[in-house]
Short mmCIF file of C-alpha atoms in Angstrom, two decimals:
data_model
loop_
_atom_site.label_atom_id
_atom_site.label_comp_id
_atom_site.label_asym_id
_atom_site.label_seq_id
_atom_site.Cartn_x
_atom_site.Cartn_y
_atom_site.Cartn_z
CA MET A 1 145.10 104.35 76.59
CA LEU A 2 143.38 107.32 78.31
CA ALA A 3 140.24 106.53 76.24
CA ASP A 4 140.26 102.91 77.62
CA CYS A 5 140.69 104.36 81.15
CA LEU A 6 137.71 106.68 80.63
CA GLN A 7 135.46 103.93 79.30
CA GLN A 8 136.15 101.16 81.84
CA ARG A 9 134.02 100.80 84.97
CA GLU A 10 137.19 99.56 86.67
CA VAL A 11 140.16 101.57 85.41
CA ALA A 12 142.48 98.62 85.97
CA GLN A 13 140.82 96.92 83.08
CA ALA A 14 142.37 99.53 80.68
CA PHE A 15 145.73 97.96 81.64
CA THR A 16 145.25 94.34 82.53
CA ALA A 17 142.41 93.22 80.27
CA LYS A 18 142.37 92.17 76.63
CA LEU A 19 140.50 94.94 74.80
CA ARG A 20 139.38 94.92 71.18
CA ASP A 21 141.53 91.87 70.40
CA ARG A 22 144.68 93.65 71.60
CA PRO A 23 146.75 92.03 74.34
CA PRO A 24 146.76 93.49 77.85
CA ARG A 25 149.16 96.34 78.49
CA SER A 26 150.46 94.69 81.59
CA SER A 27 150.09 91.29 83.29
CA THR A 28 150.20 92.72 86.88
CA LEU A 29 149.50 96.12 88.40
CA ASN A 30 153.07 96.50 89.72
CA GLU A 31 154.38 96.58 86.13
CA LEU A 32 152.67 100.00 85.74
CA VAL A 33 155.04 101.60 88.13
CA PHE A 34 158.50 102.55 86.77
CA GLY A 35 161.00 99.89 87.99
CA ALA A 36 158.13 98.35 90.05
CA HIS A 37 159.17 100.79 92.87
CA GLY A 38 156.43 102.40 94.80
CA ASN A 39 152.65 102.09 94.44
CA ASP A 40 151.49 105.02 92.37
CA PHE A 41 152.09 106.73 89.13
CA VAL A 42 150.94 109.89 87.37
CA LEU A 43 149.62 110.64 83.88
CA SER A 44 149.22 114.20 82.59
CA ILE A 45 148.03 115.49 79.23
CA GLU A 46 147.51 118.96 77.77
CA ALA A 47 145.49 120.10 74.81
CA GLU A 48 144.74 123.27 72.95
CA LEU A 49 141.02 124.10 72.68
CA PRO A 50 139.27 124.74 69.49
CA GLU A 51 138.50 128.47 68.70
CA THR A 52 134.78 127.80 69.14
CA ILE A 53 135.33 126.63 72.77
CA VAL A 54 137.70 129.53 73.44
CA SER A 55 134.96 131.91 72.33
CA ALA A 56 132.39 130.20 74.37
CA LEU A 57 134.52 130.63 77.45
CA LEU A 58 135.43 134.28 76.83
CA PRO A 59 132.17 135.86 78.27
CA SER A 60 132.95 134.30 81.63
CA GLN A 61 136.27 136.10 81.88
CA SER A 62 136.75 139.70 83.23
CA GLY A 63 136.85 142.74 81.05
CA PRO A 64 140.63 143.27 81.34
CA VAL A 65 141.19 139.59 80.46
CA GLN A 66 138.87 139.77 77.40
CA ASN A 67 140.96 142.67 76.16
CA ASN A 68 144.25 140.72 76.47
CA GLU A 69 144.33 137.68 74.19
CA GLN A 70 147.35 136.24 75.95
CA ARG A 71 145.19 135.64 79.06
CA TRP A 72 142.30 133.91 77.29
CA LEU A 73 141.57 130.37 78.47
CA ARG A 74 142.93 128.57 75.51
CA PHE A 75 144.41 125.28 76.96
CA LEU A 76 143.52 122.61 79.41
CA ARG A 77 145.52 120.08 81.53
CA TYR A 78 144.24 116.73 82.82
CA GLU A 79 146.13 115.10 85.65
CA ILE A 80 145.49 111.69 87.20
CA ARG A 81 147.34 109.87 90.10
CA PHE A 82 146.75 106.06 90.00
CA GLU A 83 147.42 104.19 93.18
CA ILE A 84 147.88 100.53 93.60
CA PHE A 85 146.20 99.01 96.80
CA ASN A 86 147.17 95.66 98.13
CA ASP A 87 148.76 94.79 94.81
CA ARG A 88 145.27 93.85 93.58
CA GLN A 89 143.34 97.08 93.15
CA LEU A 90 143.98 100.22 91.01
CA VAL A 91 142.31 103.26 92.36
CA ILE A 92 142.14 107.02 91.61
CA GLY A 93 144.11 109.03 94.07
CA ASN A 94 143.85 112.43 92.45
CA GLU A 95 142.20 113.76 89.36
CA TYR A 96 142.31 117.34 88.13
CA LEU A 97 141.12 119.20 84.95
CA PHE A 98 141.78 122.84 84.62
CA LEU A 99 141.92 125.52 82.07
CA PHE A 100 144.87 128.06 81.59
CA SER A 101 146.03 130.71 79.24
CA LEU A 102 149.19 131.31 77.09
CA SER A 103 150.56 133.75 79.62
CA ASN A 104 150.03 131.43 82.71
CA GLN A 105 151.17 128.03 81.59
CA PRO A 106 152.31 125.35 84.02
CA GLU A 107 155.93 124.52 84.02
CA ARG A 108 156.82 121.35 82.06
CA GLY A 109 158.74 118.32 83.24
CA GLY A 110 158.70 115.95 86.16
CA SER A 111 155.69 114.08 87.58
CA ARG A 112 154.19 117.08 89.48
CA ILE A 113 150.49 117.42 89.95
CA TYR A 114 149.51 121.05 89.82
CA GLY A 115 146.05 120.36 91.21
CA GLU A 116 147.83 119.72 94.59
CA THR A 117 150.36 122.48 94.67
CA GLY A 118 151.53 125.50 92.75
CA ARG A 119 148.15 126.73 91.51
CA HIS A 120 147.91 129.96 89.58
CA ARG A 121 145.11 132.25 90.52
CA ASP A 122 144.10 132.51 86.78
CA TRP A 123 143.73 128.79 86.22
CA ARG A 124 140.10 127.63 86.22
CA PHE A 125 139.50 124.19 87.72
CA ILE A 126 136.66 122.09 86.32
CA VAL A 127 137.26 118.74 88.11
CA GLU A 128 138.97 118.46 91.47
CA ARG A 129 139.39 115.12 93.25
CA ASP A 130 141.43 114.26 96.24
CA ARG A 131 142.23 111.02 98.11
CA GLN A 132 138.99 111.23 100.11
CA GLY A 133 137.04 110.17 97.04
CA GLU A 134 134.81 113.30 96.77
CA VAL A 135 134.85 115.07 93.42
CA ASN A 136 134.03 118.70 92.90
CA PHE A 137 132.71 119.80 89.56
CA ARG A 138 132.63 123.47 88.59
CA ALA A 139 130.82 124.76 85.54
CA GLU A 140 133.59 126.25 83.51
CA ALA A 141 131.51 128.81 81.55
CA HIS A 142 130.32 130.63 84.70
CA ARG A 143 132.95 132.51 86.63
CA THR A 144 130.98 132.85 89.86
CA LYS A 145 129.17 129.51 89.82
CA LYS A 146 130.00 127.34 92.87
CA SER A 147 131.44 123.88 92.68
CA ARG A 148 129.10 120.86 92.94
CA PRO A 149 130.30 117.83 94.91
CA ALA A 150 129.66 114.35 93.66
CA HIS A 151 130.73 110.89 94.74
CA VAL A 152 132.51 108.73 92.22
CA ASP A 153 133.67 105.13 92.77
CA GLY A 154 137.36 105.00 93.61
CA GLN A 155 138.09 102.71 90.66
CA MET A 156 136.53 105.03 88.06
CA LEU A 157 137.57 108.26 86.59
CA ALA A 158 135.28 111.35 87.18
CA LEU A 159 135.71 112.98 83.84
CA PRO A 160 133.14 110.76 82.03
CA LYS A 161 130.41 112.34 84.17
CA VAL A 162 130.70 115.54 82.13
CA GLN A 163 129.17 113.86 79.02
CA PHE A 164 125.80 113.99 80.97
CA GLU A 165 126.21 117.75 81.75
CA SER A 166 125.09 120.72 79.69
CA SER A 167 127.51 121.72 76.89
CA ALA A 168 126.68 125.29 77.78
CA ASP A 169 128.15 124.79 81.32
CA PHE A 170 131.08 122.41 80.35
CA PRO A 171 132.09 123.12 76.74
CA ALA A 172 135.77 122.48 77.23
CA ALA A 173 135.39 119.29 79.36
CA ARG A 174 132.82 117.72 77.07
CA TRP A 175 134.93 118.53 74.01
CA PHE A 176 138.00 117.04 75.81
CA TYR A 177 136.12 113.82 76.73
CA ASP A 178 134.77 113.37 73.14
CA PHE A 179 138.33 114.19 71.80
CA LEU A 180 139.93 111.40 73.81
CA THR A 181 137.22 108.81 73.29
CA THR A 182 136.27 109.35 69.64
CA GLN A 183 138.86 111.54 67.90
CA CYS A 184 142.05 109.73 68.77
CA VAL A 185 142.67 106.56 66.66
CA PHE A 186 145.45 104.10 67.14
CA TYR A 187 145.31 102.87 63.49
CA ARG A 188 146.40 99.29 63.10
CA PRO A 189 145.11 97.70 59.84
CA ASP A 190 144.20 94.04 60.42
CA ILE A 191 145.32 92.12 57.36
CA ASP A 192 143.13 89.07 58.17
CA LEU A 193 140.04 91.36 58.24
CA LEU A 194 141.13 93.16 55.12
CA GLN A 195 141.48 89.92 53.24
CA THR A 196 137.83 89.00 53.89
CA ALA A 197 134.66 90.83 52.63
CA SER A 198 133.46 93.66 54.92
CA PRO A 199 130.06 93.09 56.36
CA PRO A 200 127.28 95.79 56.20
CA GLY A 201 126.54 98.01 59.07
CA LEU A 202 130.10 98.97 60.00
CA SER A 203 130.91 102.54 61.08
CA ALA A 204 131.30 105.20 58.36
CA GLU A 205 134.27 106.57 60.39
CA LEU A 206 137.82 105.39 60.19
CA MET A 207 137.98 102.15 62.31
CA LEU A 208 141.03 101.17 64.36
CA ASP A 209 141.60 97.96 62.37
CA ALA A 210 140.56 99.32 58.96
CA ALA A 211 137.85 96.62 58.75
CA ASN A 212 135.52 99.01 56.88
CA LEU A 213 138.17 99.98 54.27
CA PRO A 214 135.99 98.66 51.34
CA TRP A 215 133.04 100.79 52.50
CA LEU A 216 135.35 103.89 52.77
CA VAL A 217 136.53 103.22 49.26
CA LEU A 218 132.93 102.90 48.00
CA GLU A 219 132.10 106.25 49.60
CA LEU A 220 135.24 107.89 48.05
CA GLN A 221 134.23 106.62 44.64
CA LYS A 222 131.32 109.09 44.77
CA GLU A 223 133.90 111.97 44.83
CA THR A 224 135.42 111.36 41.37
CA ASP A 225 138.29 113.76 41.55
CA LYS A 226 139.48 112.79 45.03
CA PHE A 227 139.08 109.13 44.20
CA SER A 228 141.15 109.51 40.98
CA ALA A 229 143.87 111.37 42.84
CA TRP A 230 144.06 108.55 45.45
CA VAL A 231 144.35 105.82 42.72
CA GLU A 232 147.08 107.87 40.98
CA HIS A 233 149.02 108.15 44.20
CA VAL A 234 148.66 104.40 44.88
CA LYS A 235 150.23 103.83 41.46
CA ILE A 236 153.34 105.61 42.57
CA ALA A 237 153.82 102.89 45.15
CA LEU A 238 152.34 100.13 42.94
CA PRO A 239 153.11 101.07 39.43
CA GLN A 240 151.63 97.82 37.97
CA VAL A 241 148.20 98.77 39.26
CA THR A 242 145.77 100.01 36.62
CA SER A 243 142.58 100.50 38.66
CA ILE A 244 141.14 100.14 42.05
CA ARG A 245 137.41 99.54 42.81
CA ALA A 246 135.25 98.65 45.83
CA LYS A 247 132.24 96.48 45.00
CA GLU A 248 129.22 95.35 47.06
CA ARG A 249 127.94 91.77 46.72
CA GLU A 250 124.22 91.63 45.85
CA GLU A 251 123.60 88.38 47.67
CA ASP A 252 124.77 89.43 51.18
CA HIS A 253 125.73 93.12 50.79
CA HIS A 254 129.32 92.62 51.91
CA ALA A 255 131.85 94.97 50.29
CA TYR A 256 135.30 93.95 48.92
CA LEU A 257 138.17 95.51 46.92
CA ALA A 258 139.10 94.62 43.42
CA VAL A 259 142.54 95.70 42.07
CA ALA A 260 143.33 95.46 38.33
CA TYR A 261 146.92 95.06 37.12
CA ASN A 262 148.87 95.36 33.90
CA GLY A 263 148.01 92.32 31.71
CA GLY A 264 144.28 92.66 32.39
CA TYR A 265 143.92 90.55 35.46
CA GLU A 266 141.99 91.40 38.58
CA VAL A 267 142.68 90.47 42.24
CA THR A 268 140.07 90.79 44.95
CA SER A 269 140.61 91.41 48.66
CA SER A 270 141.19 87.76 49.52
CA GLY A 271 144.09 87.47 47.09
CA LEU A 272 145.78 90.79 47.72
CA SER A 273 149.13 90.78 49.56
CA GLU A 274 149.78 92.28 52.96
CA GLY A 275 151.89 94.98 51.47
CA THR A 276 149.27 96.06 48.94
CA LEU A 277 146.55 96.03 51.60
CA ARG A 278 148.62 98.11 53.94
CA ILE A 279 149.44 100.57 51.12
CA LEU A 280 145.77 100.96 50.38
CA ALA A 281 144.75 101.37 54.06
CA LEU A 282 147.40 104.00 54.74
CA THR A 283 147.33 106.10 51.57
CA ILE A 284 143.59 106.62 51.68
CA LEU A 285 143.78 108.59 54.87
CA PRO A 286 144.29 112.12 53.40
CA TYR A 287 141.44 111.66 50.91
CA LEU A 288 138.82 110.84 53.50
CA THR A 289 136.30 113.62 54.24
CA ARG A 290 135.89 112.64 57.87
CA ARG A 291 139.12 111.92 59.80
CA PRO A 292 140.00 111.68 63.53
CA ALA A 293 141.71 114.62 65.07
CA VAL A 294 144.74 112.35 66.04
CA ILE A 295 145.90 109.28 64.12
CA ILE A 296 148.65 107.07 65.62
CA THR A 297 150.24 104.25 63.70
CA GLU A 298 153.24 101.98 64.32
CA GLU A 299 155.88 100.95 61.81
CA PRO A 300 154.04 101.92 58.59
CA GLU A 301 156.79 100.31 56.54
CA ASN A 302 155.99 96.70 57.74
CA GLY A 303 155.23 94.48 54.75
CA ILE A 304 155.80 97.25 52.20
CA HIS A 305 158.67 97.27 49.62
CA PRO A 306 161.24 99.97 50.52
CA LYS A 307 160.58 101.73 47.26
CA ALA A 308 156.90 102.16 48.13
CA VAL A 309 157.56 103.45 51.69
CA GLU A 310 158.02 107.03 50.53
CA ALA A 311 154.65 107.19 48.81
CA VAL A 312 152.96 105.95 52.02
CA LEU A 313 154.82 108.55 54.10
CA GLN A 314 153.75 111.35 51.61
CA SER A 315 150.23 110.39 52.26
CA LEU A 316 150.69 110.39 56.07
CA GLN A 317 152.39 113.76 55.80
CA SER A 318 149.43 115.23 53.82
CA ILE A 319 146.69 114.60 56.39
CA TYR A 320 145.92 118.33 57.00
CA GLY A 321 143.77 119.22 59.95
CA SER A 322 144.80 116.11 61.92
CA GLN A 323 147.79 115.28 63.94
CA VAL A 324 149.61 112.15 62.87
CA LEU A 325 152.10 110.34 65.09
CA ILE A 326 154.23 107.54 63.68
CA SER A 327 156.56 105.20 65.57
CA SER A 328 159.31 103.51 63.57
CA HIS A 329 162.79 102.07 63.88
CA SER A 330 163.39 102.14 60.08
CA PRO A 331 166.16 104.22 58.42
CA VAL A 332 164.05 104.17 55.28
CA VAL A 333 161.17 106.09 57.24
CA LEU A 334 163.68 108.46 58.83
CA ALA A 335 165.34 109.25 55.53
CA ALA A 336 162.08 110.36 54.12
CA SER A 337 161.29 112.60 57.11
CA LYS A 338 162.31 116.20 57.93
CA LEU A 339 164.29 116.97 61.04
CA ASP A 340 161.57 119.17 62.60
CA GLN A 341 159.19 116.21 62.12
CA VAL A 342 161.24 113.91 64.19
CA LEU A 343 160.96 112.95 67.84
CA CYS A 344 163.85 110.83 69.19
CA ALA A 345 163.33 108.41 72.05
CA ARG A 346 166.09 106.81 74.07
CA LEU A 347 166.60 104.91 77.28
CA GLU A 348 168.56 106.64 80.01
CA ALA A 349 171.12 104.85 82.25
CA ASN A 350 168.42 104.44 84.93
CA GLY A 351 165.99 102.79 82.51
CA ALA A 352 163.74 105.75 81.96
CA ALA A 353 162.72 106.86 78.53
CA SER A 354 163.37 110.39 77.36
CA ILE A 355 162.10 112.16 74.32
CA VAL A 356 163.85 115.03 72.42
CA ARG A 357 162.93 116.94 69.27
CA GLY A 358 165.07 116.26 66.37
CA THR A 359 166.04 119.88 66.05
CA GLU A 360 167.28 119.80 69.68
CA HIS A 361 169.08 116.47 69.49
CA PRO A 362 172.71 117.14 70.75
CA ARG A 363 174.23 115.11 67.79
CA LEU A 364 172.11 116.97 65.21
CA LYS A 365 172.61 120.64 66.16
CA GLU A 366 175.36 121.06 63.53
CA TRP A 367 173.78 118.76 61.03
CA HIS A 368 173.32 120.44 57.59
CA GLY A 369 171.76 117.56 55.63
CA GLN A 370 174.86 116.26 53.92
CA ILE A 371 174.04 112.69 55.15
CA ASP A 372 170.37 111.71 55.36
CA LEU A 373 168.82 110.98 58.77
CA GLY A 374 168.27 107.26 57.87
CA SER A 375 171.96 106.77 57.35
CA LEU A 376 172.68 108.50 60.61
CA LEU A 377 170.25 106.13 62.43
CA ALA A 378 171.76 103.05 60.78
CA ALA A 379 175.28 104.16 61.80
CA GLY A 380 174.13 104.64 65.40
CA VAL A 381 174.67 108.37 65.55
CA LEU A 382 171.19 109.03 66.84
CA GLY A 383 171.58 106.52 69.76
#
């Protein structure tokens, strides 16, 4: 969602427009505010910086700070206040991006914007925007450099401007912008697309709808060991499969999948079932050389036989170097998960949603694994 906000000339389009064949997130702007009460809402996100960025920022910090790793600028926080004007316009009221260290972290909880109040003297602000519309940019890699004012349209976010700045001056801000816009994928395999041949010219990176899956398989076939390992893993979920190949048609250079089964018959993409295509699209992820930093997928169990779900989850749990977030209401999925991997969401009495770690769930504090988590969910113990 934040990526859509950053890439739209009018930020309201990220919420009310149909983007990439997905329905709008809301039909009116008032739906964006909890309970439709008030005319503003806040989004905040924090991220840990890669070591290369932490090292790039270190020379700009004082000697005592450089000698204390707990005070190194290692994290950033991005805060946005959206305001609804006349029920028809969504504008940016405030926008802040700042760096902070492990020893000087903001307090968590609530909808507080730290750019307005409660600033710590060791926080380093990169982007500061108030209700007057003026935005101040401060080069993060230079401790003494003065801020530079700029005007940004009230319906646009200011952060995208850093992509035109020097990476030597804005290493963290540029990394963060690229992270949100290119390294976070809401993975939603489109069965209709998967059942048709994939045209040439598609991205070599993982696509949101998995439309380039045959091309990813073609590339993986060049790495014999990894490809064989993937096929063997697919066979755990689909034991009747004997081989998987991706092929390129000579006449139009479209790519498609061909799966061979016991008995010697072969089925191409157009004849493969939804469950088979979803298993292929989900299990291939850990075997890809290039993967997004964050992969989000909903209800991976859909269309898949319960006996095959565990093999899919094993793949999703094996994507090392990336963060994988799964949403599901399935006891089968929960039964195959560990407690420290679980986040439980529930609605409070006032309609607000709250999220608690599985290890901190009040009804699971004394749980010792005698009954699996899926059974507890099915019995209503987890709420």
